[in-house]
Amino acid sequence: MSATEPRWLDEEQTKAWIALSAVLVELPTALDAQLQRDSGISHVDYQVLSWLSMTPGRAARMSQIAEMAKVSLSHLSRIAARLERQGWLRRTPDPHDGRATLAVLTEAGWDKVVAAAPGHVEEVQRLVFDNLTPAQVRQLESIGHRVLNGVRPGFSLRLPTASPPAD
Amino acid sequence: MSATEPRWLDEEQTKAWIALSAVLVELPTALDAQLQRDSGISHVDYQVLSWLSMTPGRAARMSQIAEMAKVSLSHLSRIAARLERQGWLRRTPDPHDGRATLAVLTEAGWDKVVAAAPGHVEEVQRLVFDNLTPAQVRQLESIGHRVLNGVRPGFSLRLPTASPPAD
DNA sequence: GGCTTTCACTTGCCGTGTCAAGTAGTCTGA
DNA sequence: TCAGACTACTTGACACGGCAAGTGAAAGCC
C-alpha cells in the first residue's frame, strides 16, 4: 500500500518462491488424482469421510465438519448431499437442537475410508516424505508453521488427512 | 499397492504433514483474496497477464502460455476470452502458422499488471518471507525441489508470479 | 494434387464451488 | 409470551474448470 518502491523478491527468495508455487499447484493435483484414480473420490470428500471416521460415534454436526475441513457451510451441504447419494453418509436432525443436523458415517462409508486410506498415505509418503531427510521434515514443519502464522495469525491446525482410521 | 501394513506417518511426519496441508489450503486462498480484493482479478488471470508482460513483444502462442501457467489449453481458452472481454488481451492468428493464435497484451493489460504487481509481491513477502530466516528460505527451496521431484520426476519450473514486470 | 493425419485451438455439456437469499428452529428481553 | 434477533443449515443462480467432440489449418504420404 506504500507509495515507495515495492519490495521485489531477491534471488534466494525468487528461487524459493518458484519452487513453493510449483508445489502449491502440483501436490494437491497429484493427491487428488491418486484418490480419484484409486478410489473414485475427491480429496475434499475423502477428508470429510476420513475425519468423520476418526470422530467418536462417527458423527458430527455439519458446522463442526465444515470448520475442520476449512470449507463453507454451503459447500459442505453440497458435499454431504453427494456423499449421502453414494450411501456413505446419512443426515439426521440433531435431537438436542432442531436447527443442527448431524452427519453420520454409514457402514459403507466406513468401509470406503478404510479401503482408501492406505493408498492415500502411501502416496503422501511417496510424493513427500520419501524425498526428504529427517532434518528436512523438521524444517518443513517449522517453515509451515511460520508461513501459517503469516497467513492466519490466529491459526488452528486441523487433523491430518492421512492418518489411520481410528476405531 | 502392497498387501502389507500401510506405511502410516510417524509423529514427526504427521506434524509436518498437518502444517503442509494447511499451507496448501491457506496460502493460495490468501493470495487469491489479495488479488481479488485489490485488483479485482483472479490469480490465474494475473499469472497469465504477468507472464505475458515479461515476454519479448508481450505476446505468445496460446499453447506456450498454457504450458507455463500449468493449465489445460481449453482452460486457457476460457481465461483468454475473459481477459479479452476486459480489454487486457487481444488474440490474433499467428501469421507464421494459421493454426496457432497469438495472445497479445494490450496497453490496458500492461497497465493492469503494473498496477497489480507491487501489491501482490508485497503480499508474498508479508505472508511468506517476512516470517522466515534466510536459512529457512534456502531450506524451503531445497525441500520444494525435492517434493517436486517426487510429484513430477521430470519437472520444469515456471517463472515466478511475483517478479517486477520487465520492459 | 488429393487424402489422411496431426496440430492448435474452441466450444458444448456437465459437475463443482460460491454468494446471496430463504427456511426453520431457538433464544432473549420487555 | 411473543416479537425480533440469531443460529444452522439449504437452495437457486451463476461462474469456473474439465473432458470430449468439433473446426480449420498444416504436414506427410504416394
Short mmCIF file of C-alpha atoms (C1' of nucleotides) in Angstrom, two decimals:
data_model
loop_
_atom_site.label_atom_id
_atom_site.label_comp_id
_atom_site.label_asym_id
_atom_site.label_seq_id
_atom_site.Cartn_x
_atom_site.Cartn_y
_atom_site.Cartn_z
CA MET A 1 0.00 0.00 0.00
CA SER A 2 3.05 2.28 0.32
CA ALA A 3 3.96 4.64 -2.49
CA THR A 4 7.62 3.64 -2.28
CA GLU A 5 9.44 1.09 -4.40
CA PRO A 6 7.86 -2.35 -3.92
CA ARG A 7 9.94 -4.95 -2.11
CA TRP A 8 10.72 -7.21 -5.07
CA LEU A 9 11.98 -10.68 -4.25
CA ASP A 10 15.72 -11.15 -4.07
CA GLU A 11 17.42 -14.02 -5.82
CA GLU A 12 17.16 -16.56 -2.99
CA GLN A 13 13.54 -15.66 -2.37
CA THR A 14 12.73 -15.93 -6.04
CA LYS A 15 14.14 -19.43 -6.25
CA ALA A 16 12.26 -20.50 -3.14
CA TRP A 17 9.08 -18.87 -4.37
CA ILE A 18 9.22 -20.62 -7.73
CA ALA A 19 9.64 -23.95 -6.00
CA LEU A 20 6.88 -23.26 -3.50
CA SER A 21 4.48 -22.06 -6.18
CA ALA A 22 5.03 -25.21 -8.15
CA VAL A 23 4.39 -27.37 -5.09
CA LEU A 24 1.23 -25.40 -4.36
CA VAL A 25 -0.08 -26.36 -7.80
CA GLU A 26 1.33 -29.84 -8.32
CA LEU A 27 0.96 -31.50 -4.94
CA PRO A 28 -2.79 -31.01 -4.45
CA THR A 29 -3.36 -32.02 -8.06
CA ALA A 30 -1.35 -35.20 -7.63
CA LEU A 31 -3.06 -36.10 -4.37
CA ASP A 32 -6.47 -35.52 -5.88
CA ALA A 33 -5.55 -37.60 -8.90
CA GLN A 34 -4.49 -40.59 -6.78
CA LEU A 35 -7.72 -40.60 -4.80
CA GLN A 36 -9.79 -40.14 -7.92
CA ARG A 37 -7.97 -42.89 -9.77
CA ASP A 38 -7.79 -45.49 -6.99
CA SER A 39 -10.99 -44.74 -5.10
CA GLY A 40 -13.12 -42.59 -7.38
CA ILE A 41 -13.40 -39.91 -4.75
CA SER A 42 -12.32 -36.29 -4.50
CA HIS A 43 -9.90 -35.08 -1.85
CA VAL A 44 -12.48 -32.95 -0.07
CA ASP A 45 -14.92 -35.84 0.04
CA TYR A 46 -12.19 -38.10 1.39
CA GLN A 47 -11.27 -35.56 4.01
CA VAL A 48 -14.81 -35.38 5.30
CA LEU A 49 -15.23 -39.15 5.39
CA SER A 50 -11.81 -39.59 6.95
CA TRP A 51 -12.35 -37.03 9.67
CA LEU A 52 -15.76 -38.45 10.43
CA SER A 53 -14.23 -41.90 10.73
CA MET A 54 -11.93 -40.64 13.47
CA THR A 55 -14.71 -38.96 15.38
CA PRO A 56 -16.36 -40.58 18.42
CA GLY A 57 -19.63 -42.06 17.22
CA ARG A 58 -18.56 -41.39 13.62
CA ALA A 59 -20.93 -38.45 13.63
CA ALA A 60 -20.71 -34.69 13.87
CA ARG A 61 -22.65 -31.51 13.23
CA MET A 62 -22.37 -30.01 9.78
CA SER A 63 -20.86 -26.78 11.08
CA GLN A 64 -18.21 -28.69 13.01
CA ILE A 65 -17.20 -30.66 9.93
CA ALA A 66 -17.16 -27.53 7.79
CA GLU A 67 -14.78 -25.85 10.22
CA MET A 68 -12.31 -28.70 10.35
CA ALA A 69 -12.36 -29.22 6.58
CA LYS A 70 -11.99 -25.47 6.00
CA VAL A 71 -14.97 -25.33 3.68
CA SER A 72 -18.00 -23.08 3.83
CA LEU A 73 -21.21 -24.45 5.24
CA SER A 74 -22.91 -24.20 1.89
CA HIS A 75 -20.11 -26.09 0.25
CA LEU A 76 -20.28 -28.79 2.88
CA SER A 77 -24.00 -29.03 2.30
CA ARG A 78 -23.32 -29.99 -1.34
CA ILE A 79 -20.55 -32.38 -0.32
CA ALA A 80 -22.84 -34.06 2.19
CA ALA A 81 -25.57 -34.35 -0.43
CA ARG A 82 -23.09 -36.10 -2.73
CA LEU A 83 -21.84 -38.45 -0.04
CA GLU A 84 -25.39 -39.17 1.01
CA ARG A 85 -26.29 -40.03 -2.58
CA GLN A 86 -23.42 -42.55 -2.56
CA GLY A 87 -24.71 -44.05 0.65
CA TRP A 88 -21.60 -43.19 2.64
CA LEU A 89 -23.25 -40.72 4.93
CA ARG A 90 -26.64 -40.05 6.48
CA ARG A 91 -28.00 -36.73 7.72
CA THR A 92 -30.40 -36.56 10.63
CA PRO A 93 -31.64 -33.63 12.67
CA ASP A 94 -29.81 -33.20 15.96
CA PRO A 95 -32.23 -34.27 18.72
CA HIS A 96 -30.65 -31.73 21.06
CA ASP A 97 -31.02 -28.79 18.69
CA GLY A 98 -33.58 -28.83 15.92
CA ARG A 99 -31.56 -26.33 13.89
CA ALA A 100 -28.50 -28.51 13.65
CA THR A 101 -28.11 -31.57 11.50
CA LEU A 102 -25.82 -34.46 12.32
CA ALA A 103 -23.85 -36.17 9.61
CA VAL A 104 -23.33 -39.84 10.41
CA LEU A 105 -20.89 -42.13 8.64
CA THR A 106 -22.64 -45.25 7.38
CA GLU A 107 -21.10 -48.71 7.40
CA ALA A 108 -20.46 -48.37 3.67
CA GLY A 109 -18.80 -45.00 4.31
CA TRP A 110 -16.56 -46.54 6.93
CA ASP A 111 -15.58 -49.30 4.54
CA LYS A 112 -14.85 -46.71 1.86
CA VAL A 113 -12.43 -44.81 4.10
CA VAL A 114 -10.73 -47.96 5.30
CA ALA A 115 -10.22 -49.01 1.70
CA ALA A 116 -8.99 -45.63 0.52
CA ALA A 117 -6.72 -44.64 3.39
CA PRO A 118 -3.70 -46.90 2.80
CA GLY A 119 -3.32 -45.83 -0.82
CA HIS A 120 -3.59 -42.20 0.17
CA VAL A 121 -0.96 -42.35 2.91
CA GLU A 122 1.31 -44.31 0.64
CA GLU A 123 1.02 -41.54 -1.93
CA VAL A 124 1.85 -38.91 0.67
CA GLN A 125 4.91 -40.90 1.68
CA ARG A 126 5.98 -41.40 -1.90
CA LEU A 127 5.46 -37.82 -3.05
CA VAL A 128 6.67 -36.02 0.01
CA PHE A 129 8.50 -37.88 2.74
CA ASP A 130 10.46 -40.38 0.69
CA ASN A 131 12.27 -37.40 -0.79
CA LEU A 132 13.11 -35.65 2.48
CA THR A 133 15.71 -36.26 5.15
CA PRO A 134 14.54 -36.38 8.78
CA ALA A 135 16.09 -32.95 9.27
CA GLN A 136 14.11 -31.60 6.34
CA VAL A 137 10.90 -32.99 7.77
CA ARG A 138 11.52 -30.97 10.91
CA GLN A 139 12.43 -27.91 8.85
CA LEU A 140 9.25 -28.31 6.83
CA GLU A 141 7.15 -28.33 9.96
CA SER A 142 8.82 -25.21 11.27
CA ILE A 143 8.58 -23.37 7.96
CA GLY A 144 4.97 -24.43 7.58
CA HIS A 145 4.04 -23.07 10.97
CA ARG A 146 5.76 -19.77 10.31
CA VAL A 147 4.03 -19.31 6.97
CA LEU A 148 0.70 -20.20 8.52
CA ASN A 149 1.34 -17.65 11.15
CA GLY A 150 1.75 -15.08 8.41
CA VAL A 151 -1.39 -16.18 6.62
CA ARG A 152 -3.58 -16.60 9.66
CA PRO A 153 -2.14 -15.03 12.79
CA GLY A 154 -4.60 -16.96 14.95
CA PHE A 155 -4.31 -20.27 13.18
CA SER A 156 -5.53 -23.65 14.30
CA LEU A 157 -4.38 -26.77 12.56
CA ARG A 158 -6.84 -29.39 11.52
CA LEU A 159 -6.40 -33.11 11.77
CA PRO A 160 -4.24 -34.87 9.21
CA THR A 161 -5.88 -36.39 6.19
CA ALA A 162 -3.54 -39.33 6.08
CA SER A 163 -3.90 -40.97 9.46
CA PRO A 164 -5.12 -44.45 10.10
CA PRO A 165 -8.88 -44.63 10.64
CA ALA A 166 -9.20 -44.97 14.40
CA ASP A 167 -11.80 -47.24 15.84
CA MET B 1 -0.37 -51.19 -3.81
CA SER B 2 1.14 -53.73 -1.42
CA ALA B 3 -0.98 -56.03 0.70
CA THR B 4 1.18 -55.37 3.76
CA GLU B 5 0.56 -52.87 6.54
CA PRO B 6 0.42 -49.36 5.10
CA ARG B 7 3.28 -47.03 5.99
CA TRP B 8 1.41 -44.71 8.33
CA LEU B 9 3.05 -41.38 9.08
CA ASP B 10 5.26 -41.24 12.17
CA GLU B 11 4.93 -38.42 14.66
CA GLU B 12 7.37 -36.01 13.02
CA GLN B 13 5.88 -36.65 9.62
CA THR B 14 2.38 -36.15 10.92
CA LYS B 15 3.25 -32.78 12.37
CA ALA B 16 4.96 -31.70 9.17
CA TRP B 17 2.06 -33.00 7.07
CA ILE B 18 -0.53 -31.12 9.07
CA ALA B 19 1.42 -27.92 8.65
CA LEU B 20 1.99 -28.50 4.95
CA SER B 21 -1.65 -29.38 4.30
CA ALA B 22 -2.76 -26.20 5.97
CA VAL B 23 -0.34 -24.15 3.88
CA LEU B 24 -1.58 -25.88 0.75
CA VAL B 25 -5.09 -24.67 1.54
CA GLU B 26 -4.50 -21.30 3.15
CA LEU B 27 -1.72 -19.75 1.10
CA PRO B 28 -3.36 -19.96 -2.33
CA THR B 29 -6.62 -18.76 -0.81
CA ALA B 30 -4.92 -15.77 0.78
CA LEU B 31 -3.03 -14.88 -2.38
CA ASP B 32 -6.17 -15.12 -4.46
CA ALA B 33 -8.05 -13.00 -1.98
CA GLN B 34 -5.47 -10.21 -2.08
CA LEU B 35 -5.53 -10.01 -5.88
CA GLN B 36 -9.30 -10.18 -5.97
CA ARG B 37 -9.66 -7.51 -3.32
CA ASP B 38 -7.03 -5.05 -4.53
CA SER B 39 -7.19 -5.61 -8.29
CA GLY B 40 -10.42 -7.49 -8.95
CA ILE B 41 -8.56 -10.24 -10.72
CA SER B 42 -8.07 -13.96 -10.12
CA HIS B 43 -4.66 -15.49 -9.53
CA VAL B 44 -4.68 -17.47 -12.79
CA ASP B 45 -5.65 -14.40 -14.75
CA TYR B 46 -2.90 -12.43 -13.06
CA GLN B 47 -0.39 -15.13 -13.80
CA VAL B 48 -1.18 -15.07 -17.49
CA LEU B 49 -1.02 -11.28 -17.71
CA SER B 50 2.12 -11.18 -15.61
CA TRP B 51 3.95 -13.80 -17.65
CA LEU B 52 2.90 -12.13 -20.88
CA SER B 53 4.24 -8.82 -19.58
CA MET B 54 7.67 -10.37 -19.14
CA THR B 55 7.69 -11.89 -22.60
CA PRO B 56 9.50 -10.26 -25.52
CA GLY B 57 6.88 -8.49 -27.60
CA ARG B 58 4.36 -9.07 -24.78
CA ALA B 59 2.88 -11.81 -26.95
CA ALA B 60 2.90 -15.60 -27.05
CA ARG B 61 1.11 -18.57 -28.51
CA MET B 62 -1.78 -19.96 -26.52
CA SER B 63 -0.15 -23.35 -26.09
CA GLN B 64 3.03 -21.75 -24.78
CA ILE B 65 1.10 -19.76 -22.19
CA ALA B 66 -0.91 -22.80 -21.19
CA GLU B 67 2.25 -24.77 -20.53
CA MET B 68 3.87 -22.15 -18.36
CA ALA B 69 0.71 -21.47 -16.39
CA LYS B 70 0.13 -25.20 -15.94
CA VAL B 71 -3.42 -25.02 -17.25
CA SER B 72 -5.07 -27.02 -19.99
CA LEU B 73 -5.47 -25.44 -23.37
CA SER B 74 -9.23 -25.43 -23.04
CA HIS B 75 -8.95 -23.69 -19.70
CA LEU B 76 -6.60 -21.10 -21.14
CA SER B 77 -9.06 -20.53 -23.96
CA ARG B 78 -11.69 -19.52 -21.39
CA ILE B 79 -9.18 -17.37 -19.48
CA ALA B 80 -8.16 -15.60 -22.67
CA ALA B 81 -11.79 -14.99 -23.56
CA ARG B 82 -12.27 -13.39 -20.15
CA LEU B 83 -9.16 -11.23 -20.42
CA GLU B 84 -10.12 -10.23 -23.95
CA ARG B 85 -13.55 -9.17 -22.75
CA GLN B 86 -11.82 -6.90 -20.22
CA GLY B 87 -9.68 -5.42 -22.96
CA TRP B 88 -6.41 -6.62 -21.42
CA LEU B 89 -5.53 -9.02 -24.19
CA ARG B 90 -6.07 -9.46 -27.90
CA ARG B 91 -6.00 -12.71 -29.87
CA THR B 92 -4.82 -12.79 -33.46
CA PRO B 93 -3.97 -15.67 -35.74
CA ASP B 94 -0.23 -16.38 -35.96
CA PRO B 95 0.92 -15.18 -39.40
CA HIS B 96 3.54 -17.95 -39.44
CA ASP B 97 1.12 -20.76 -38.63
CA GLY B 98 -2.57 -20.41 -39.32
CA ARG B 99 -3.40 -22.99 -36.70
CA ALA B 100 -1.85 -21.08 -33.85
CA THR B 101 -3.25 -17.97 -32.22
CA LEU B 102 -1.12 -15.34 -30.58
CA ALA B 103 -2.25 -13.69 -27.38
CA VAL B 104 -1.01 -10.11 -27.19
CA LEU B 105 -1.05 -7.96 -24.07
CA THR B 106 -2.80 -4.66 -24.74
CA GLU B 107 -1.69 -1.35 -23.29
CA ALA B 108 -4.54 -1.60 -20.79
CA GLY B 109 -3.38 -5.09 -19.88
CA TRP B 110 0.15 -3.86 -19.30
CA ASP B 111 -1.15 -1.09 -17.07
CA LYS B 112 -3.22 -3.63 -15.16
CA VAL B 113 -0.19 -5.80 -14.41
CA VAL B 114 1.97 -2.86 -13.45
CA ALA B 115 -0.73 -1.70 -11.07
CA ALA B 116 -1.33 -5.14 -9.55
CA ALA B 117 2.23 -6.42 -9.22
CA PRO B 118 3.51 -4.37 -6.26
CA GLY B 119 0.58 -5.34 -4.05
CA HIS B 120 0.97 -8.96 -4.97
CA VAL B 121 4.71 -9.13 -4.24
CA GLU B 122 4.17 -7.27 -1.02
CA GLU B 123 1.63 -9.90 0.00
CA VAL B 124 4.05 -12.70 -0.82
CA GLN B 125 6.69 -11.01 1.29
CA ARG B 126 4.30 -10.44 4.13
CA LEU B 127 2.76 -13.91 4.17
CA VAL B 128 5.86 -15.94 3.44
CA PHE B 129 9.27 -14.37 3.59
CA ASP B 130 8.80 -11.94 6.44
CA ASN B 131 8.29 -14.98 8.64
CA LEU B 132 11.34 -16.94 7.51
CA THR B 133 15.03 -16.66 8.27
CA PRO B 134 17.46 -16.59 5.33
CA ALA B 135 18.43 -20.16 6.20
CA GLN B 136 14.79 -21.22 6.06
CA VAL B 137 14.39 -19.63 2.66
CA ARG B 138 17.21 -21.84 1.38
CA GLN B 139 15.71 -24.89 3.14
CA LEU B 140 12.35 -24.13 1.58
CA GLU B 141 13.85 -24.07 -1.88
CA SER B 142 15.60 -27.38 -1.32
CA ILE B 143 12.53 -29.04 0.16
CA GLY B 144 10.37 -27.67 -2.60
CA HIS B 145 12.61 -29.10 -5.28
CA ARG B 146 12.70 -32.50 -3.63
CA VAL B 147 8.94 -32.68 -3.30
CA LEU B 148 8.52 -31.58 -6.90
CA ASN B 149 10.89 -34.30 -7.89
CA GLY B 150 8.58 -36.77 -6.16
CA VAL B 151 5.48 -35.37 -7.80
CA ARG B 152 6.91 -34.88 -11.28
CA PRO B 153 10.19 -36.70 -11.82
CA GLY B 154 10.86 -34.65 -14.95
CA PHE B 155 9.77 -31.30 -13.60
CA SER B 156 10.40 -27.89 -15.08
CA LEU B 157 9.80 -24.80 -13.04
CA ARG B 158 7.85 -21.91 -14.43
CA LEU B 159 8.61 -18.26 -13.98
CA PRO B 160 7.73 -16.59 -10.71
CA THR B 161 4.43 -14.81 -10.41
CA ALA B 162 5.80 -12.06 -8.22
CA SER B 163 8.60 -10.56 -10.25
CA PRO B 164 8.75 -7.00 -11.46
CA PRO B 165 7.24 -6.55 -14.92
CA ALA B 166 10.31 -6.37 -17.17
CA ASP B 167 10.35 -3.90 -20.01
"C1'" DG C 1 -2.58 -32.96 -56.30
"C1'" DG C 2 -5.58 -35.36 -53.36
"C1'" DC C 3 -6.13 -37.98 -48.87
"C1'" DT C 4 -5.19 -38.82 -44.36
"C1'" DT C 5 -3.11 -37.48 -40.09
"C1'" DT C 6 -1.67 -34.29 -36.86
"C1'" DC C 7 -1.81 -29.86 -34.60
"C1'" DA C 8 -3.74 -25.82 -32.25
"C1'" DC C 9 -7.09 -24.34 -30.57
"C1'" DT C 10 -12.55 -23.64 -29.41
"C1'" DT C 11 -16.97 -24.98 -27.75
"C1'" DG C 12 -20.90 -27.69 -25.62
"C1'" DC C 13 -22.06 -30.10 -21.76
"C1'" DC C 14 -21.66 -31.07 -17.20
"C1'" DG C 15 -20.01 -31.31 -12.19
"C1'" DT C 16 -18.25 -28.46 -8.56
"C1'" DG C 17 -17.99 -24.34 -5.69
"C1'" DT C 18 -19.55 -19.52 -4.34
"C1'" DC C 19 -22.60 -15.92 -2.94
"C1'" DA C 20 -26.83 -14.34 -1.64
"C1'" DA C 21 -31.33 -15.30 -0.29
"C1'" DG C 22 -34.52 -18.38 2.00
"C1'" DT C 23 -36.27 -21.50 5.81
"C1'" DA C 24 -36.90 -23.38 10.09
"C1'" DG C 25 -35.72 -23.88 14.89
"C1'" DT C 26 -34.03 -21.45 19.22
"C1'" DC C 27 -33.08 -17.79 22.32
"C1'" DT C 28 -33.83 -13.21 24.55
"C1'" DG C 29 -35.92 -9.35 26.56
"C1'" DA C 30 -39.76 -6.50 27.65
"C1'" DT D 1 -45.44 -14.94 25.96
"C1'" DC D 2 -44.38 -13.50 21.99
"C1'" DA D 3 -41.86 -10.34 18.60
"C1'" DG D 4 -37.49 -9.88 16.96
"C1'" DA D 5 -32.90 -11.46 16.58
"C1'" DC D 6 -29.89 -15.12 15.88
"C1'" DT D 7 -28.28 -19.76 14.51
"C1'" DA D 8 -27.73 -23.69 11.43
"C1'" DC D 9 -28.25 -25.04 7.68
"C1'" DT D 10 -30.26 -25.45 2.41
"C1'" DT D 11 -31.06 -23.91 -2.14
"C1'" DG D 12 -31.16 -21.14 -6.57
"C1'" DA D 13 -28.47 -18.71 -9.77
"C1'" DC D 14 -24.30 -18.26 -11.67
"C1'" DA D 15 -19.01 -18.59 -12.65
"C1'" DC D 16 -15.30 -21.66 -13.35
"C1'" DG D 17 -12.74 -25.63 -14.98
"C1'" DG D 18 -12.58 -30.47 -17.09
"C1'" DC D 19 -13.44 -33.63 -20.77
"C1'" DA D 20 -14.68 -34.87 -25.15
"C1'" DA D 21 -16.09 -33.65 -29.62
"C1'" DG D 22 -15.65 -30.27 -33.34
"C1'" DT D 23 -13.18 -26.98 -36.63
"C1'" DG D 24 -9.87 -25.31 -39.54
"C1'" DA D 25 -5.02 -25.19 -40.94
"C1'" DA D 26 -0.58 -27.52 -41.90
"C1'" DA D 27 2.24 -31.79 -42.87
"C1'" DG D 28 3.09 -36.37 -44.66
"C1'" DC D 29 2.38 -39.67 -47.95
"C1'" DC D 30 2.02 -41.74 -52.50
#
